[in-house]
Coordinates of C-alpha atoms in Angstrom, one line a residue:
X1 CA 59.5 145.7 -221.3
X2 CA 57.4 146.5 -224.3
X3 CA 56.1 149.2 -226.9
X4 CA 53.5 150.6 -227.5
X5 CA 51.8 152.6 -229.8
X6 CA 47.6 154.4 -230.5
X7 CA 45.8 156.9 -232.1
X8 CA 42.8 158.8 -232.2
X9 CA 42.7 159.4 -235.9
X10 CA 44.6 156.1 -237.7
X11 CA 44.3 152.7 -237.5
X12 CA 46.9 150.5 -235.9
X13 CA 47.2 147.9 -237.7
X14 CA 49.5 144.5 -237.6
X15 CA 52.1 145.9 -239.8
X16 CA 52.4 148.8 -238.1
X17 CA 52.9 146.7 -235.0
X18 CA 55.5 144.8 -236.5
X19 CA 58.0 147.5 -236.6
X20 CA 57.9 147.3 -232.3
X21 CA 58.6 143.6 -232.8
X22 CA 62.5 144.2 -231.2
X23 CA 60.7 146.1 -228.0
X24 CA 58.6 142.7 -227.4
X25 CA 58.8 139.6 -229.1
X26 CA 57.0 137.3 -227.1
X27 CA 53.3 139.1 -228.0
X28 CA 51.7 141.3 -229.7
X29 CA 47.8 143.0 -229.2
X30 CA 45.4 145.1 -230.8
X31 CA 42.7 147.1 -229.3
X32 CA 40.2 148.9 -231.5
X33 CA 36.6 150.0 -230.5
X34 CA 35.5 152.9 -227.8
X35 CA 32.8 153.9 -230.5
X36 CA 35.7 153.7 -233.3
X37 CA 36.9 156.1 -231.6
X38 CA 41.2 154.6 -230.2
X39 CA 42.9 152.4 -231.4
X40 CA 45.7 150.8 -229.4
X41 CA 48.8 148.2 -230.1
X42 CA 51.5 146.4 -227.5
X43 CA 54.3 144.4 -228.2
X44 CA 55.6 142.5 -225.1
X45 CA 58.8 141.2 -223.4
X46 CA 57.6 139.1 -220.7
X47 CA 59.2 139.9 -217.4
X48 CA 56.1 139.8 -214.6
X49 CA 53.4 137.6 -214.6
X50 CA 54.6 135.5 -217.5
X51 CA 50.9 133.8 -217.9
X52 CA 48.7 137.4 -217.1
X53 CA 49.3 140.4 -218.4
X54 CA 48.5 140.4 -221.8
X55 CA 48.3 143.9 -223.5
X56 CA 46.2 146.2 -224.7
X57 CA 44.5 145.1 -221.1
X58 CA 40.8 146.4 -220.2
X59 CA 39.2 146.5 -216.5
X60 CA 36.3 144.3 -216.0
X61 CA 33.8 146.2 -217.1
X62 CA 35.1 147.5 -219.9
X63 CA 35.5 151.3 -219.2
X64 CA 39.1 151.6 -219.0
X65 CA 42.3 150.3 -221.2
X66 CA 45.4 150.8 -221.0
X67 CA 48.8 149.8 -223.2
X68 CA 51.8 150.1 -220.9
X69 CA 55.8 150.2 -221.2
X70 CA 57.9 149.9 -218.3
X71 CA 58.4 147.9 -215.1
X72 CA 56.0 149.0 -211.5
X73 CA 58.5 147.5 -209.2
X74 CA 57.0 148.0 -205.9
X75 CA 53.7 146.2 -207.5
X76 CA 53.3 143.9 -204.7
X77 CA 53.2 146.6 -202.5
X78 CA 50.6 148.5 -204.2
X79 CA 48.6 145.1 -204.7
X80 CA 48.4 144.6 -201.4
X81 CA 46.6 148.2 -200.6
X82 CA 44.4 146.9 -203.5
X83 CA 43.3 144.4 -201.3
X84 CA 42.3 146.1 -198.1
X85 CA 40.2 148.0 -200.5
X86 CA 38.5 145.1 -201.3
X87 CA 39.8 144.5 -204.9
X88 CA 41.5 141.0 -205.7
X89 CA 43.6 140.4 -208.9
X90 CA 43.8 137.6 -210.3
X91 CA 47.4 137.7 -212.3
X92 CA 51.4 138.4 -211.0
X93 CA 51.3 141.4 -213.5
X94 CA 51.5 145.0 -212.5
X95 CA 49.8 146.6 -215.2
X96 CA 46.8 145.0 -213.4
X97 CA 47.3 146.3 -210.7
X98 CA 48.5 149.8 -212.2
X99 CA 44.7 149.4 -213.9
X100 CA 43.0 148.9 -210.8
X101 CA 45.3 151.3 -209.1
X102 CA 44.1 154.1 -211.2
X103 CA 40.5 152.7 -211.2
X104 CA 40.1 153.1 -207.1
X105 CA 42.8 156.4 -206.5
X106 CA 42.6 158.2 -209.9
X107 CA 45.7 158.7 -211.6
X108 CA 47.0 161.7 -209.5
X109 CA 47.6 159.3 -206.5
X110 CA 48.6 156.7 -208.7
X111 CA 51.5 158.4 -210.1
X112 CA 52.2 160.0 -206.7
X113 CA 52.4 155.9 -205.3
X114 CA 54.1 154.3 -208.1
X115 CA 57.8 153.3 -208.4
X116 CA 58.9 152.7 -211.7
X117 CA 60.3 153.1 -215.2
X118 CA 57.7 153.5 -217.5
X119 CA 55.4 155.1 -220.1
X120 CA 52.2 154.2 -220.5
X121 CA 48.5 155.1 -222.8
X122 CA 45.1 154.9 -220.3
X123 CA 41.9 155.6 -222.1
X124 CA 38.7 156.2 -219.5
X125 CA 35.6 155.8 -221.7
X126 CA 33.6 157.5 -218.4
X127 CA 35.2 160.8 -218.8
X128 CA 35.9 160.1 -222.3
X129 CA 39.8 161.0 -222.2
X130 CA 43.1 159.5 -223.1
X131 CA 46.3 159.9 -221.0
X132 CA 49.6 159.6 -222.2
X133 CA 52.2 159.2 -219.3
X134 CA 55.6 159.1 -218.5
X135 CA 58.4 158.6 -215.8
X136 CA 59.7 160.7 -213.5
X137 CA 63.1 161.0 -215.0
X138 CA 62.3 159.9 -218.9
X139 CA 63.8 156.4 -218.5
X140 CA 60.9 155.3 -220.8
X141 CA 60.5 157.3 -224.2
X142 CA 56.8 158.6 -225.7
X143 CA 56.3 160.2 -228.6
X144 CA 53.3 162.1 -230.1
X145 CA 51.9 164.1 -232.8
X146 CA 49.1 166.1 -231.7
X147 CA 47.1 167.4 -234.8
X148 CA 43.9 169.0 -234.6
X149 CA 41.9 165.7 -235.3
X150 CA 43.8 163.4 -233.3
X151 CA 47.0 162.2 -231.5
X152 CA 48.9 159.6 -232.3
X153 CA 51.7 158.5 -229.6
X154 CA 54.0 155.3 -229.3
X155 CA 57.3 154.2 -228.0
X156 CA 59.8 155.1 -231.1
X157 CA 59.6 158.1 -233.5
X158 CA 59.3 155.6 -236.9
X159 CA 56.1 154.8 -236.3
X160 CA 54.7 157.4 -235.7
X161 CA 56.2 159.3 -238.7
X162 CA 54.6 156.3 -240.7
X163 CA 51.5 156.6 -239.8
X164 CA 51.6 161.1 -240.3
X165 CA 53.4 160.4 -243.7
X166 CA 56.6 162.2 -244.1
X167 CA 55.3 164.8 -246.5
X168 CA 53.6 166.1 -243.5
X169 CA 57.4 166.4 -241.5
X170 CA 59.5 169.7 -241.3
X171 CA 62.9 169.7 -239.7
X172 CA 62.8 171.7 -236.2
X173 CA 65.8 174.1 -236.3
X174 CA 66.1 174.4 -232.5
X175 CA 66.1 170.1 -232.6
X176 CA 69.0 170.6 -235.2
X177 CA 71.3 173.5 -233.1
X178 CA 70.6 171.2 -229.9
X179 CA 72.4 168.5 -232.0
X180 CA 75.5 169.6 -233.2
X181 CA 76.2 171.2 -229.3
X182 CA 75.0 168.3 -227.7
X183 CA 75.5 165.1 -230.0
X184 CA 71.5 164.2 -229.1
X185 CA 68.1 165.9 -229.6
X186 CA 66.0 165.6 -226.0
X187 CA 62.8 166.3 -225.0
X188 CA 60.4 168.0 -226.1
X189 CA 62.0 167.8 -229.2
X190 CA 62.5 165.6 -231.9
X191 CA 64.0 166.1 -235.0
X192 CA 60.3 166.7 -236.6
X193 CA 58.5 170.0 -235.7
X194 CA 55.3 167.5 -235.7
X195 CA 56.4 165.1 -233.3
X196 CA 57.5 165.6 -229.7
X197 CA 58.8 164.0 -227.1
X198 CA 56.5 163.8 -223.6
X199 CA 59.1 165.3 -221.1
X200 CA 60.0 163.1 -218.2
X201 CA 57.5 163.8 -214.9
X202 CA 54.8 164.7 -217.0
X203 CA 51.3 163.8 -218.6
X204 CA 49.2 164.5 -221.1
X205 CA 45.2 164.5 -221.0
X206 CA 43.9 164.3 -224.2
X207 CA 39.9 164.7 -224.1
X208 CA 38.4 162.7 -227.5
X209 CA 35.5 164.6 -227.2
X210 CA 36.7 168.6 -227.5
X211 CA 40.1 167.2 -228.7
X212 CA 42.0 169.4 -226.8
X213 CA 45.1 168.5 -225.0
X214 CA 46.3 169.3 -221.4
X215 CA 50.0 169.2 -220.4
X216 CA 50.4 168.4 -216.7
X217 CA 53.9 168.4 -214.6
X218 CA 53.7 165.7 -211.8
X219 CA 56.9 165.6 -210.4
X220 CA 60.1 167.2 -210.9
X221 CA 63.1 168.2 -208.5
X222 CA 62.6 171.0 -206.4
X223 CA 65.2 173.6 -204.8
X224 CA 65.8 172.9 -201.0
X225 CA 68.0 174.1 -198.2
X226 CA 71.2 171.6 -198.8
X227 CA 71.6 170.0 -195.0
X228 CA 71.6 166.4 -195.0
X229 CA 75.3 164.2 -193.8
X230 CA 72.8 161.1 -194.0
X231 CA 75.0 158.0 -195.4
X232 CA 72.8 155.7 -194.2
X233 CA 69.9 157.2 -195.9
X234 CA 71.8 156.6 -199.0
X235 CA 72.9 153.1 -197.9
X236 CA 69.3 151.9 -197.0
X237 CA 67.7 153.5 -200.4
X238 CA 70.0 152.2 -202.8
X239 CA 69.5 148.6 -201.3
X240 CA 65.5 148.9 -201.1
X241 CA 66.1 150.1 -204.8
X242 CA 68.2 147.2 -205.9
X243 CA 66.0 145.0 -204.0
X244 CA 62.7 146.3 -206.0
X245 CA 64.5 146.0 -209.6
X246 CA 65.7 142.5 -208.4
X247 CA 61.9 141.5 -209.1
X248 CA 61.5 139.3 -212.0
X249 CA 60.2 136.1 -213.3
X250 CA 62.6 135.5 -215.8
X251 CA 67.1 135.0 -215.8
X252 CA 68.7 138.6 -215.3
X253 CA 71.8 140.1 -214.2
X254 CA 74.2 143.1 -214.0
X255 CA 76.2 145.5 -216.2
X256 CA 79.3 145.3 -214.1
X257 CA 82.3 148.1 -215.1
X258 CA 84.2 147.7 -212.2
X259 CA 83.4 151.3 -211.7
X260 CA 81.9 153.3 -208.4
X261 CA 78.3 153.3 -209.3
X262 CA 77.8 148.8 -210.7
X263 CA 79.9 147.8 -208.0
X264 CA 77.9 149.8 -205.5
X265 CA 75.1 148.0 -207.5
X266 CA 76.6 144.1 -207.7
X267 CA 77.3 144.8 -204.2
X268 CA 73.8 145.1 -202.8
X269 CA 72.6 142.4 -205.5
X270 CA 75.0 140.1 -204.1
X271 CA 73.4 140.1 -200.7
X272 CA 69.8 139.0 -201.9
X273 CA 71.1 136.8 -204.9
X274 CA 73.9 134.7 -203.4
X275 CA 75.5 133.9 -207.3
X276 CA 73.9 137.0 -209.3
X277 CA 75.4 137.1 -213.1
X278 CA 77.2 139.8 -213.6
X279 CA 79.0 140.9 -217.3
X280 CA 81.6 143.0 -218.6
X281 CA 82.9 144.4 -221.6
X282 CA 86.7 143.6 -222.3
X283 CA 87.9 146.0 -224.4
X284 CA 91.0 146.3 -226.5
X285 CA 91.9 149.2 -225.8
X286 CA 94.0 149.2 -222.6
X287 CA 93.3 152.6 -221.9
X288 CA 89.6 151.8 -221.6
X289 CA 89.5 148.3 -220.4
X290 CA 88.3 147.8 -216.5
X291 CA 88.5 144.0 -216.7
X292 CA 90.9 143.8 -214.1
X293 CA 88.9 145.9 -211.2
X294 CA 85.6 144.1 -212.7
X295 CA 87.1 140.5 -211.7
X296 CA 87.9 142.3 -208.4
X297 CA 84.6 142.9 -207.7
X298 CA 83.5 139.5 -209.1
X299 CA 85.6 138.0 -206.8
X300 CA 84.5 140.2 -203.7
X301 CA 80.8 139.3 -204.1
X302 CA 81.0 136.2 -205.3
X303 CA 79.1 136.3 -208.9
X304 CA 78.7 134.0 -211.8
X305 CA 81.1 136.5 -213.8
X306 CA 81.5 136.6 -218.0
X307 CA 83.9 138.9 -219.4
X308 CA 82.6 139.4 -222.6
X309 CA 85.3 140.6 -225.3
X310 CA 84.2 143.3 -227.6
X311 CA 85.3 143.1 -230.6
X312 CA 84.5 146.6 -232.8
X313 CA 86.9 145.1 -236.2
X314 CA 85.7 147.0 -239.0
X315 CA 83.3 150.2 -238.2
X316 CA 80.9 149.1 -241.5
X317 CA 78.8 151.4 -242.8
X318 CA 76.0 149.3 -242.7
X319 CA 76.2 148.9 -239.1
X320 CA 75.9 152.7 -238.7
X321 CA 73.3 153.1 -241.1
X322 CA 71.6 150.4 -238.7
X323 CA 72.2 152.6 -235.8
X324 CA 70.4 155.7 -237.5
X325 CA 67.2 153.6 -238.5
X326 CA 67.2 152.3 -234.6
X327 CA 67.4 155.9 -232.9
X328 CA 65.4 157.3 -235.5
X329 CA 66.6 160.6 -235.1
X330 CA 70.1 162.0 -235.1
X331 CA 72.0 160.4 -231.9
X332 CA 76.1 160.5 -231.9
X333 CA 76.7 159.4 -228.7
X334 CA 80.4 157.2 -230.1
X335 CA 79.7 154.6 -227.1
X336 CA 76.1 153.4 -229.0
X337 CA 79.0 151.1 -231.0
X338 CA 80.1 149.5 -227.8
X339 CA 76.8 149.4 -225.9
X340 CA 74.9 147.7 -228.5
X341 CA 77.5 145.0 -229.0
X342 CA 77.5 144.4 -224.9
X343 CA 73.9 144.3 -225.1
X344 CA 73.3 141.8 -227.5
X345 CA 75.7 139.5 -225.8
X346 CA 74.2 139.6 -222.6
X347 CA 70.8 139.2 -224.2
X348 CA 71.7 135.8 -225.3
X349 CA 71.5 134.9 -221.4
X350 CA 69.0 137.1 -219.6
X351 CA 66.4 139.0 -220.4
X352 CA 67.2 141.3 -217.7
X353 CA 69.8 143.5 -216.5
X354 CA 70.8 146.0 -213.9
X355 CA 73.2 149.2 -214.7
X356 CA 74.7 151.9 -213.1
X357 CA 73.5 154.7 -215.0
X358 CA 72.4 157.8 -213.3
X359 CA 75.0 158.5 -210.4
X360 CA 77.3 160.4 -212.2
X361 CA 74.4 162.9 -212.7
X362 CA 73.1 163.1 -209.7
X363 CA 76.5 162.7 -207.6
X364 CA 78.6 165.0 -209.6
X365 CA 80.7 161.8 -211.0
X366 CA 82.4 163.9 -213.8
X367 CA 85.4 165.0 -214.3
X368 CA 83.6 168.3 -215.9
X369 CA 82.9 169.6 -212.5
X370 CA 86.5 169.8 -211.5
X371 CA 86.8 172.7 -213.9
X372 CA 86.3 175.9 -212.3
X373 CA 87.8 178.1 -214.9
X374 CA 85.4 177.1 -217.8
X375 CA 82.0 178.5 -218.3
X376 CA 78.9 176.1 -218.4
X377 CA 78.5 175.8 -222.2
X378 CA 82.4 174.9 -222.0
X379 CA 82.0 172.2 -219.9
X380 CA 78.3 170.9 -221.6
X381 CA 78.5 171.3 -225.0
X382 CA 80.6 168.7 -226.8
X383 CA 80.8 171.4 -229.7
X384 CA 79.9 175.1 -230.4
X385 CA 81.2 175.9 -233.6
X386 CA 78.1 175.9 -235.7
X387 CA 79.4 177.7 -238.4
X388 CA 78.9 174.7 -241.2
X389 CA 75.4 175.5 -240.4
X390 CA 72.6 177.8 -242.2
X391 CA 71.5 180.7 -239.9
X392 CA 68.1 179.3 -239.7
X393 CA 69.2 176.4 -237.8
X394 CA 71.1 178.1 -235.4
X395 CA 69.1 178.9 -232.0
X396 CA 70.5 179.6 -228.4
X397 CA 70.6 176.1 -227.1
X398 CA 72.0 177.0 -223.7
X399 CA 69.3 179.5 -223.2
X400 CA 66.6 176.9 -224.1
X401 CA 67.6 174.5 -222.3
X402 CA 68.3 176.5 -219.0
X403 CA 64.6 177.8 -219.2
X404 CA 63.6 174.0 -218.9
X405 CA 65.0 173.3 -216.1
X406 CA 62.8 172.4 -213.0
X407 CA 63.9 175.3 -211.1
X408 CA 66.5 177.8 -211.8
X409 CA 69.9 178.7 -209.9
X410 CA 73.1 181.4 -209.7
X411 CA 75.4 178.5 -208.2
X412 CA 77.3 177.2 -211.6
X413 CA 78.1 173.5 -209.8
X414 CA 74.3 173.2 -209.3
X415 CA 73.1 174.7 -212.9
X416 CA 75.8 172.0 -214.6
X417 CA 74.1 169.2 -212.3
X418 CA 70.6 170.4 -213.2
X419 CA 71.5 170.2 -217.1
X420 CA 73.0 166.7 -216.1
X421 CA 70.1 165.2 -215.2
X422 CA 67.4 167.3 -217.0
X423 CA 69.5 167.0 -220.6
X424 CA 72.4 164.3 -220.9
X425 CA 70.8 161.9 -218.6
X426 CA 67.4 161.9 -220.6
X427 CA 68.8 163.1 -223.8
X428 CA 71.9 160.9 -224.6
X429 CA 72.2 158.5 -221.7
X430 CA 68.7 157.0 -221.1
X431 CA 68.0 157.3 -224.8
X432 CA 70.8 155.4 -225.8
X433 CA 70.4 152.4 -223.4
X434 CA 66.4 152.3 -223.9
X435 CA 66.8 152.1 -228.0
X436 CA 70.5 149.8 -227.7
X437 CA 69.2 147.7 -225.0
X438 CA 65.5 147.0 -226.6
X439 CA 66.9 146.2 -229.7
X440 CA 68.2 143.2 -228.9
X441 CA 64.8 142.6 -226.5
X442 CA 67.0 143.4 -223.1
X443 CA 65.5 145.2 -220.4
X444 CA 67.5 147.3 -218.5
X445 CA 66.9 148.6 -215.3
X446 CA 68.7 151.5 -213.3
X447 CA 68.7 151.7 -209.6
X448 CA 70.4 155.0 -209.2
X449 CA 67.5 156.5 -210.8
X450 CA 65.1 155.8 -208.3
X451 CA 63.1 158.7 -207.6
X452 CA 63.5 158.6 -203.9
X453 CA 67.5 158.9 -204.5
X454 CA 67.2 161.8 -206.6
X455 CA 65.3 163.5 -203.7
X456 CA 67.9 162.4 -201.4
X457 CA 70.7 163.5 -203.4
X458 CA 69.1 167.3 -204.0
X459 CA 69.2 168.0 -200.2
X460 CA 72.0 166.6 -199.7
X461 CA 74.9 169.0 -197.6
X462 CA 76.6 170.8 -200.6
X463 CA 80.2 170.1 -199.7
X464 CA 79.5 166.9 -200.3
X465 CA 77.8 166.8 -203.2
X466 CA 80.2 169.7 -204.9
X467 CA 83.0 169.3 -202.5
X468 CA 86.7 169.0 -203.6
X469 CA 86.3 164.9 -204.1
X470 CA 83.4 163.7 -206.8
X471 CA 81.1 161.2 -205.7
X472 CA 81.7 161.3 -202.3
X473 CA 78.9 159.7 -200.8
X474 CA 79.1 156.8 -203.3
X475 CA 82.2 156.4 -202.9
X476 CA 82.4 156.0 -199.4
X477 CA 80.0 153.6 -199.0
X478 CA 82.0 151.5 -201.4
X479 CA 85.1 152.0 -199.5
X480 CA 83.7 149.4 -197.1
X481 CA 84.8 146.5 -199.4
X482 CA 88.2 148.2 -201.2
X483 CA 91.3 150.2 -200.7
X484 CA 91.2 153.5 -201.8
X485 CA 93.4 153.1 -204.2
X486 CA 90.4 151.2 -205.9
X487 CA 87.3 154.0 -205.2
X488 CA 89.1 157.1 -206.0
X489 CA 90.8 155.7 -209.5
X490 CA 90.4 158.1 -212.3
X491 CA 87.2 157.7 -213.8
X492 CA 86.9 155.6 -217.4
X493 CA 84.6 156.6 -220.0
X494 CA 82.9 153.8 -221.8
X495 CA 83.2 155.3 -225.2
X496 CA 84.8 154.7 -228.9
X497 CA 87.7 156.7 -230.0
X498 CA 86.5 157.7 -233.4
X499 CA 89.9 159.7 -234.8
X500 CA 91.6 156.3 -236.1
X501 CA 88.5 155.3 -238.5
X502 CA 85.7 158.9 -238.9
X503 CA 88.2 159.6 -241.6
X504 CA 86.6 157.0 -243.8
X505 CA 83.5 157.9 -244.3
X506 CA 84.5 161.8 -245.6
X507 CA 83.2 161.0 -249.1
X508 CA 79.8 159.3 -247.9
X509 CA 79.4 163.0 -246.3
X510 CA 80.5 164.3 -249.5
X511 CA 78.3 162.9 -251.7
X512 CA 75.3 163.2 -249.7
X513 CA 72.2 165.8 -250.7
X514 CA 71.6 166.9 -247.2
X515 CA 74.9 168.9 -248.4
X516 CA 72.9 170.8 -251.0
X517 CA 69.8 171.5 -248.8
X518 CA 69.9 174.5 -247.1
X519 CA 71.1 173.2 -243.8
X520 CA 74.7 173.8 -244.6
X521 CA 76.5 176.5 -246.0
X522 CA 77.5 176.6 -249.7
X523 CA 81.1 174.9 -250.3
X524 CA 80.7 172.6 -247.3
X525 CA 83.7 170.5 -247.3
X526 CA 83.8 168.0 -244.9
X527 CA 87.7 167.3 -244.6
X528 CA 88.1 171.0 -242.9
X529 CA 86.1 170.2 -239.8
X530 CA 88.7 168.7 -237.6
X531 CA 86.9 168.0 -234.4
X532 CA 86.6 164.2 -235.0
X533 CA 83.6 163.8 -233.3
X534 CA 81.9 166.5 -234.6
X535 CA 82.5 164.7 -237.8
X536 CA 81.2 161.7 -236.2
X537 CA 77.9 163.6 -235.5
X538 CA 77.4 164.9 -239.3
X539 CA 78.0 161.8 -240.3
X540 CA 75.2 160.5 -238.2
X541 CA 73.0 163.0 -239.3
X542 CA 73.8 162.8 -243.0
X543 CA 72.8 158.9 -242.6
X544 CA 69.6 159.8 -240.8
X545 CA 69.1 162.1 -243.7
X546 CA 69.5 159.4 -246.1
X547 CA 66.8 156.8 -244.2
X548 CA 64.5 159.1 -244.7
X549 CA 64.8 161.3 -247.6
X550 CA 66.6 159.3 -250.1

C-alpha cells in the first residue's frame, strides 16, 4: 500500500512527500522530466515483490510511468498472459506487470482484466496524456484539482490543498449539507469546491498538450432481471477472493468480530493458512463486546487468536484534533475512535489484514431495511434538521445523491441498497478504514468487495436478497459450522456511544470562529442541539475548521 501524489503545474518535492510518509514508510521516489512537463512522488508499504517495485516506475524505454496505490491481486495471473505475449518481467511486483499490462492491451482491457483495490497515475509520453484511475468500488481514494493550467492529484486532500494554497479554497455548500445528513462528505466532493474526489469505476484522461480533461465511467453496477438461487456461486467466489487477498510477501492476518461477514472470511482463510492470525477488539462495553462469539470462531478454525482490549479512557481533545488533520475533511463516523486504536495494535504484528467490510451493503446486513414504515431519507440520513445552518449551505442531498446513482429504481429496498454501496460504503466506510488503517501503515484488504461479488449479488433472486431474513445467503453458508442461534444473533454495531462524554467539548464549539462565519445562524448555541451525534459531527467540523483556518 502506498500514496501517491503529481502535478502538471507544481513541483513535487521531498517535503511535500513527507506528509504521505504514514501511507508508505519503507520508500519514497520522485519522478520529474517528460519535457518538465509531470512531476510524480510515491511513498511505499512494501507488500509484493519486496526487492522490485520501486515507484515512480517507468517501462523500458522510457515512454510510460506510472505511480500506483493499491494491491493487483490476480497479478500472477495476468503475468502469465504477459508471457504468452512474449513479454518477461523481471520482478514479483504487480505494478510491473500492471505497466506492461497497459503497454501491450491499452488501458481499456486493462481495467476490464484487473482485480484489485487501487488508484493509480499513468503518464504515456506517445500520446502525451496522463490518466488518473481508480477502483471499481472507491476502496482506494484520489483526489484532484483540475485548474486551467494543470492538475494536480494524490492520495489525501492535505497535499493537495498545500500545493493550490488555501487562499485559493472556497467551502462547497452541497459538500457541507451532505455532511450534517450523512456524517461524511463522498465523492465527487470534498469539502473544497477546488478539489474533488475521482468517483469509484472511473478515469480521468488528462491530455498535457490541449489541457483538457475527459471523465470516463468504466464499470459500475447495472440493473438486471433478479433470478439467481446460486449458493455455490457465492461459496466458490468468496473463496477465490480470499484466496487472491491471501497474496503477500510480508506477516498478515484478519479483523475478526465474531460477526457473519469475518467469520465467513476467517473461515475460508483458515482452509489455505492452517494457523492464520486473527484479532479482535474487546470492548468494555458489554453491550458491544463480541469477544465471546470471536473465540468461538477462533476455536472452530483453529487461528493464532489476540483479543486485543480497547481501551478509549479519556476522549482528549488532542486525539480528535488528530483525527481531523488525518481525514482532512469533516468525517464523524463515532467508530473512527475505536478503529484507529484496533488498527494500530494489529500494525505492531502484520502489515496486513483482511476485513469484512462490504457485505452489509451489498447483502442487505442492516437492520435499516427491516423498516418498512420509514421513508428512505429516514432510514439514510443520520440527521435532517439543518436548521443551525445558513441557507446557502443547505442543498437537497437526497436528490443529489439519487441522481448518482448507477442506475435508477421505483423498488425502495433496492434504491436504500444502491445508496448503500454508492454513498456509505465509499463515503464513510471505505474512507474511514483507508485513512485509520494507513495511518498506522496497515493495509487492509476486503474480500466482500470483489467486483465479481457485487455482480453476483445484483442478480441475485430478490427474496433473498430483500426477503424477510437479512443476509441470507451469507448467512447460510456460515450455518455450516454453527447453530443458528449463532448466525441469526442480532447484529452489533462497532461504534462509540458519544452521549456520556460530547458534552465536554460544548465550549470548544462555543468559542470557535466557524460560529461567527456565515455557516451558522446568528445566536448558535451549541447546548440546544440534543442529538448527541449531531453534536459529535459539529464538533468535528469546528476542529477541521480550526486546522485550517486558525
Amino acid at each position: 500500500m502506498c500514496g501517491i501524489i503529481g502535478s502538471t503545474k507544481y513541483n513535487v518535492t521531498r517535503n511535500t512527500l513527507n506528509s504521505l510518509s504514514h501511507r508508505g514508510p519503507d520508500e519514497r521516489g520522485l519522478m520529474a522530466g517528460f519535457d518538465d512537463k509531470l512531476s510524480f512522488g510515491h511513498t511505499r508499504l512494501s507488500i509484493l515483490g519486496l526487492d522490485g517495485g520501486q515507484q515512480p516506475m517507468s517501462s523500458v524505454d522510457g515512454t510510460v510511468a506510472i505511480s500506483f496505490n493499491g494491491e493487483i491481486y490476480n497479478y500472477l495471473e495476468l503475468k502469465e498472459t504477459l508471457r504468452t505475449e512474449g513479454v518477461e518481467l523481471n520482478s514479483g511486483s504487480d505494478t510491473e506487470v500492471l505497466l506492461n499490462y497497459y503497454l501491450i492491451f491499452g488501458l481499456e482491457k486493462t481495467l476490464e482484466d484487473v482485480n484489485g483495490m487501487f488508484s493509480f497515475a499513468l503518464y504515456d509520453w506517445v500520446i502525451d496524456s496522463l490518466f488518473l484511475v481508480r477502483d471499481r468500488v472507491g476502496i482506494k481514494p484520489l483526489f484532484y484539482a483540475a485548474e486551467k493550467d494543470g492538475i494536480t492529484f494524490c492520495s489525501e486532500i492535505g497535499p493537495v490543498k498545500e500545493m493550490l494554497g488555501i487562499e485559493k479554497l472556497s467551502i462547497d455548500p452541497v459538500a457541507v449539507s451532505m455532511f450534517f445528513n450523512t456524517f461524511y462528505i463522498a465523492s465527487p466532493n470534498t469539502i473544497w469546491n477546488e478539489i474533488r474526489s475521482l468517483e469509484p469505476g472511473h478515469y480521468i484522461d488528462y491530455s498535457l498538450r490541449t489541457k483538457e480533461m475527459r471523465m470516463k465511467k468504466y464499470w459500475s453496477l447495472s440493473s438486471q432481471q433478479r433470478t439467481s438461487r446460486d449458493l455455490k456461486e457465492f461459496e466458490d467466489l468468496l473463496k477465490d477472493s480470499v484466496r487472491l487477498r491471501m497474496r503477500s510477501d510480508v506477516p498478515f492476518g484478519a479483523y475478526l468480530s465474531g460477526g457473519i461477514d469475518s467469520s465467513l472470511i476467517v473461515k475460508y482463510m483458515s482452509a489455505i493458512d492452517k494457523q492464520c492470525s486473527t484479532y479482535t477488539a474487546e470492548i468494555k462495553d458489554k453491550e458491544l463486546n463480541e469477544k465471546e462469539y470471536a473465540n468461538r470462531v477462533a476455536e472452530r478454525y483453529n487461528t493464532r487468536h489476540t483479543n486485543i482490549e480497547v481501551e478509549y479512557g479519556e476522549i482528549k481533545l488532542s486525539f480528535l484534533r488528530k483525527m481531523a488533520r488525518t481525514f482532512g475533511q469533516p468525517f464523524a463516523d463515532s467508530s473512527i475512535i475505536p478503529t484507529y486504536l484496533i488498527s494500530k495494535k494489529i500494525s505492531e504484528s502484520v502489515a496486513v489484514a483482511l476485513g469484512g467490510d462490504g457485505s452489509d451493503e451489498n447483502f442487505c446486513g442492516y437492520n435499516k431495511y427491516d423498516y418498512t414504515d420509514k421513508s428512505i431519507q429516514d432510514k439514510f440520513f443520520r440527521n435532517q434538521d439543518l436548521s443551525f445552518l445558513n441557507d446557502k449551505y443547505i442543498s437537497n442531498t437526497y436528490d443529489y445523491m439519487v441522481s448518482k446513482l448507477p442506475y435508477q429504481t421505483e423498488d425502495p429496498q433496492e434504491l436504500m441498497r444502491l445508496m448503500d454501496i454508492r454513498f456509505f460504503l465509499e463515503g464513510d466506510i471505505l474512507q474511514k478504514v483507508d485513512r485509520l488503517s494507513m495511518a498506522n501503515s496497515l493495509e487492509v484488504r476486503v474480500p466482500f468487495l470483489d467486483h465479481r461479488i457485487l455482480e453476483y449479488a445484483n442478480r441475485l433472486d430478490y427474496d433473498l436478497l430483500f426477503g424477510d431474513l437479512r443476509k441470507e445467503v451469507p448467512k447460510t453458508v456460515l450455518e455450516q459450522d454453527f447453530d443458528k442461534d449463532f448466525v441469526h444473533r442480532d447484529k452489533i454495531g462497532f461504534m462509540l456511544n458519544v452521549d456520556e462524554w460530547i458534552h465536554k467539548f460544548d465550549d470548544t464549539i462555543n468559542n470557535s470562529k466557524l460560529l461567527h462565519s456565515d455557516l451558522f445562524r446568528v445566536k448558535f448555541n451549541i447546548e440546544n442541539v440534543k442529538n448527541s451525534y449531531l453534536k459529535f459531527a459539529i464538533l468535528m467540523f469546528v476542529l477541521w475548521y480550526e486546522e485550517n483556518y486558525e
